Amino acid sequence: MKIFVLNAGSSSHKSCLFDLSQGNAIGQINRPLWQAALDWTHAEGSVELTASKSGGEAVTQVLPLTDKAEGLQALVQTLVQGPTKVLDDLSEIVAVGHRVVHGGRDYQQPVVIDAGVKETIRQLISLAPAHNLANLQGIEAMEHLLGEVPQVAVFDTAFHASMPEAAATYPGPYDWVEQGIRRYGFHGISHQYVAQRAAQMLGQNLEDLKMLTCHLGNGCSLAAVKGGISVDTTMGFTPLDGLMMGSRSGSVDPGILIYLMRQEGCGVDHLDHLLNKTSGLKGLSGLSNDLRVVVEAMEQGNTQAQLAVDVFIHRLRREMGSMIASLGGLDAVVFTAGIGENSPLVWQRACEGFDFLGLKLKDDLERAKDDQDIAAADSRVRVLVIHTQEEGAIAQACHALLQ
Ligand code: ADP
């Protein structure tokens, strides 16, 4: 059963082809047969397409394209042509799985896409403008390229749908409750996968574990996962809430927004740009949204970069503390995504705040290709670094739904 997975973003498209003919156990992910990505930030007027098949070299080409649908067509062609060919014909694909960022209150489970689902995703664009629009365009492009193949939407909000009302409700006027202005939470596909994988690594039942999962990439969020269920998370009504991120501020005093609007005549679009694009690591360091660049500058004595890293860690620890309170205990912390999988500095500094819980890391911390337990043997809390597998989890969800 060949399943094509598309994770469409505003500046990149990531895709994989999985063969789930053998079925698949939860928390255990097949390696993709093929994977490819489009990077639209590569250079003005062009896109960088990188494709590889399992065990093969990555092939990169720069194409003079700016249209997303044309880029996707070129990407799909690498499945059936050239050095990365893995299919004789595109008709071998039996389903397409899409990561859709916002499912609102309507979708709490994966769903087969029809006209009604597309319309709901379109209506939810106002809640996640960059993300849901790109997801919808991806769905329409794949329909055009592959015809009648079933397409499935897997929502990044769905895992958090079970949060208790007290965690999901904002303390504004009651009208907000009625209007659906509430904490939805995001990165759910990743939080759910790493929680399942962590239970497997620990050899314990997910139902018995209290886990804090930390998805730290360009976007950053935490989830409190109790017995396999998300009981709290840091992102909210939109992916802007919670932790400091690459270029997003995370939570700030809402009074700052009122102040900027009143005193400086700041408009909606300007506020949106300030908070989403020019804040976070990028805003404070004045350098980049890439933690590697900011840390390098910090090590060379750049005080603004130092401040950016210090605030990132402070916010992270503070929110980790609040998730631990929502859990009412802690068996394991899981780090995942670009920063979470790769930064010993972040593991160390984030965990330092919790030695009073008996959480101790190993002395020699190193990045690894495989998932690893970085806690000291006598630590009372396990600390796992798990490579997230959002695309693999989407393929599994598709497989389960279509079976
Ligand atoms: P996205 O949310 O766009 O999928 P990623 O999960 O790829 O993002 O994470 C991007 C972040 O990961 C960047 O801030 C980058 O600096 C960070 N990152 C990637 N590799 C490393 C590394 N070796 N050390 C520290 N940070 C890293």
PDB file of C-alpha atoms in Angstrom, residues 1-6 15-21 33-34 72-73 75-81 84-98 141-152 395 398 402:
ATOM      1  CA  MET A   1       0.000   0.000   0.000  1.00  0.00           C
ATOM      2  CA  LYS A   2       1.937   3.024  -1.290  1.00  0.00           C
ATOM      3  CA  ILE A   3       1.033   6.212   0.575  1.00  0.00           C
ATOM      4  CA  PHE A   4       2.277   9.630  -0.475  1.00  0.00           C
ATOM      5  CA  VAL A   5       2.541  12.179   2.337  1.00  0.00           C
ATOM      6  CA  LEU A   6       2.674  15.926   1.803  1.00  0.00           C
ATOM      7  CA  SER A  15       7.013  14.806   1.022  1.00  0.00           C
ATOM      8  CA  CYS A  16       7.631  11.080   1.459  1.00  0.00           C
ATOM      9  CA  LEU A  17       6.430   7.845  -0.101  1.00  0.00           C
ATOM     10  CA  PHE A  18       5.806   4.950   2.304  1.00  0.00           C
ATOM     11  CA  ASP A  19       4.950   1.346   1.617  1.00  0.00           C
ATOM     12  CA  LEU A  20       2.682   0.217   4.432  1.00  0.00           C
ATOM     13  CA  SER A  21       1.808  -3.136   2.866  1.00  0.00           C
ATOM     14  CA  LEU A  33      10.929   4.542   0.022  1.00  0.00           C
ATOM     15  CA  TRP A  34      11.514   8.042  -1.323  1.00  0.00           C
ATOM     16  CA  LEU A  72       4.835  20.035  -6.792  1.00  0.00           C
ATOM     17  CA  GLN A  73       4.445  18.612 -10.280  1.00  0.00           C
ATOM     18  CA  LEU A  75       8.593  16.962  -7.255  1.00  0.00           C
ATOM     19  CA  VAL A  76       6.071  14.213  -8.063  1.00  0.00           C
ATOM     20  CA  GLN A  77       7.836  13.505 -11.373  1.00  0.00           C
ATOM     21  CA  THR A  78      10.969  12.452  -9.474  1.00  0.00           C
ATOM     22  CA  LEU A  79       8.942   9.416  -8.252  1.00  0.00           C
ATOM     23  CA  VAL A  80       8.680   8.022 -11.770  1.00  0.00           C
ATOM     24  CA  GLN A  81      11.695   9.473 -13.607  1.00  0.00           C
ATOM     25  CA  THR A  84      15.220   8.705  -7.776  1.00  0.00           C
ATOM     26  CA  LYS A  85      12.570   6.684  -9.645  1.00  0.00           C
ATOM     27  CA  VAL A  86      10.741   4.278  -7.296  1.00  0.00           C
ATOM     28  CA  LEU A  87       7.427   3.809  -9.139  1.00  0.00           C
ATOM     29  CA  ASP A  88       6.628   2.703 -12.695  1.00  0.00           C
ATOM     30  CA  ASP A  89       3.468   4.723 -12.631  1.00  0.00           C
ATOM     31  CA  LEU A  90       1.842   7.263 -10.316  1.00  0.00           C
ATOM     32  CA  SER A  91      -1.288   5.067 -10.272  1.00  0.00           C
ATOM     33  CA  GLU A  92       0.575   2.821  -7.775  1.00  0.00           C
ATOM     34  CA  ILE A  93      -0.136   5.498  -5.131  1.00  0.00           C
ATOM     35  CA  VAL A  94      -3.296   4.434  -3.272  1.00  0.00           C
ATOM     36  CA  ALA A  95      -3.663   7.357  -0.882  1.00  0.00           C
ATOM     37  CA  VAL A  96      -2.294  10.804  -0.121  1.00  0.00           C
ATOM     38  CA  GLY A  97      -1.943  12.024   3.466  1.00  0.00           C
ATOM     39  CA  HIS A  98      -1.751  15.740   4.221  1.00  0.00           C
ATOM     40  CA  ALA A 141      -2.425  20.475  -6.414  1.00  0.00           C
ATOM     41  CA  MET A 142      -2.334  16.766  -5.537  1.00  0.00           C
ATOM     42  CA  GLU A 143      -5.930  16.304  -6.714  1.00  0.00           C
ATOM     43  CA  HIS A 144      -4.886  17.819 -10.005  1.00  0.00           C
ATOM     44  CA  LEU A 145      -1.786  15.614 -10.283  1.00  0.00           C
ATOM     45  CA  LEU A 146      -3.190  12.284  -9.054  1.00  0.00           C
ATOM     46  CA  GLY A 147      -6.899  12.448  -9.875  1.00  0.00           C
ATOM     47  CA  GLU A 148      -9.320  10.292  -7.907  1.00  0.00           C
ATOM     48  CA  VAL A 149      -6.920   8.898  -5.280  1.00  0.00           C
ATOM     49  CA  PRO A 150      -8.323   9.215  -1.708  1.00  0.00           C
ATOM     50  CA  GLN A 151      -6.733  12.050   0.203  1.00  0.00           C
ATOM     51  CA  VAL A 152      -6.682  12.206   3.983  1.00  0.00           C
ATOM     52  CA  ALA A 395       1.055   7.679   6.580  1.00  0.00           C
ATOM     53  CA  CYS A 398      -4.014   7.286   6.528  1.00  0.00           C
ATOM     54  CA  LEU A 402      -8.554   3.573   4.878  1.00  0.00           C
TER      55      LEU A 402
END
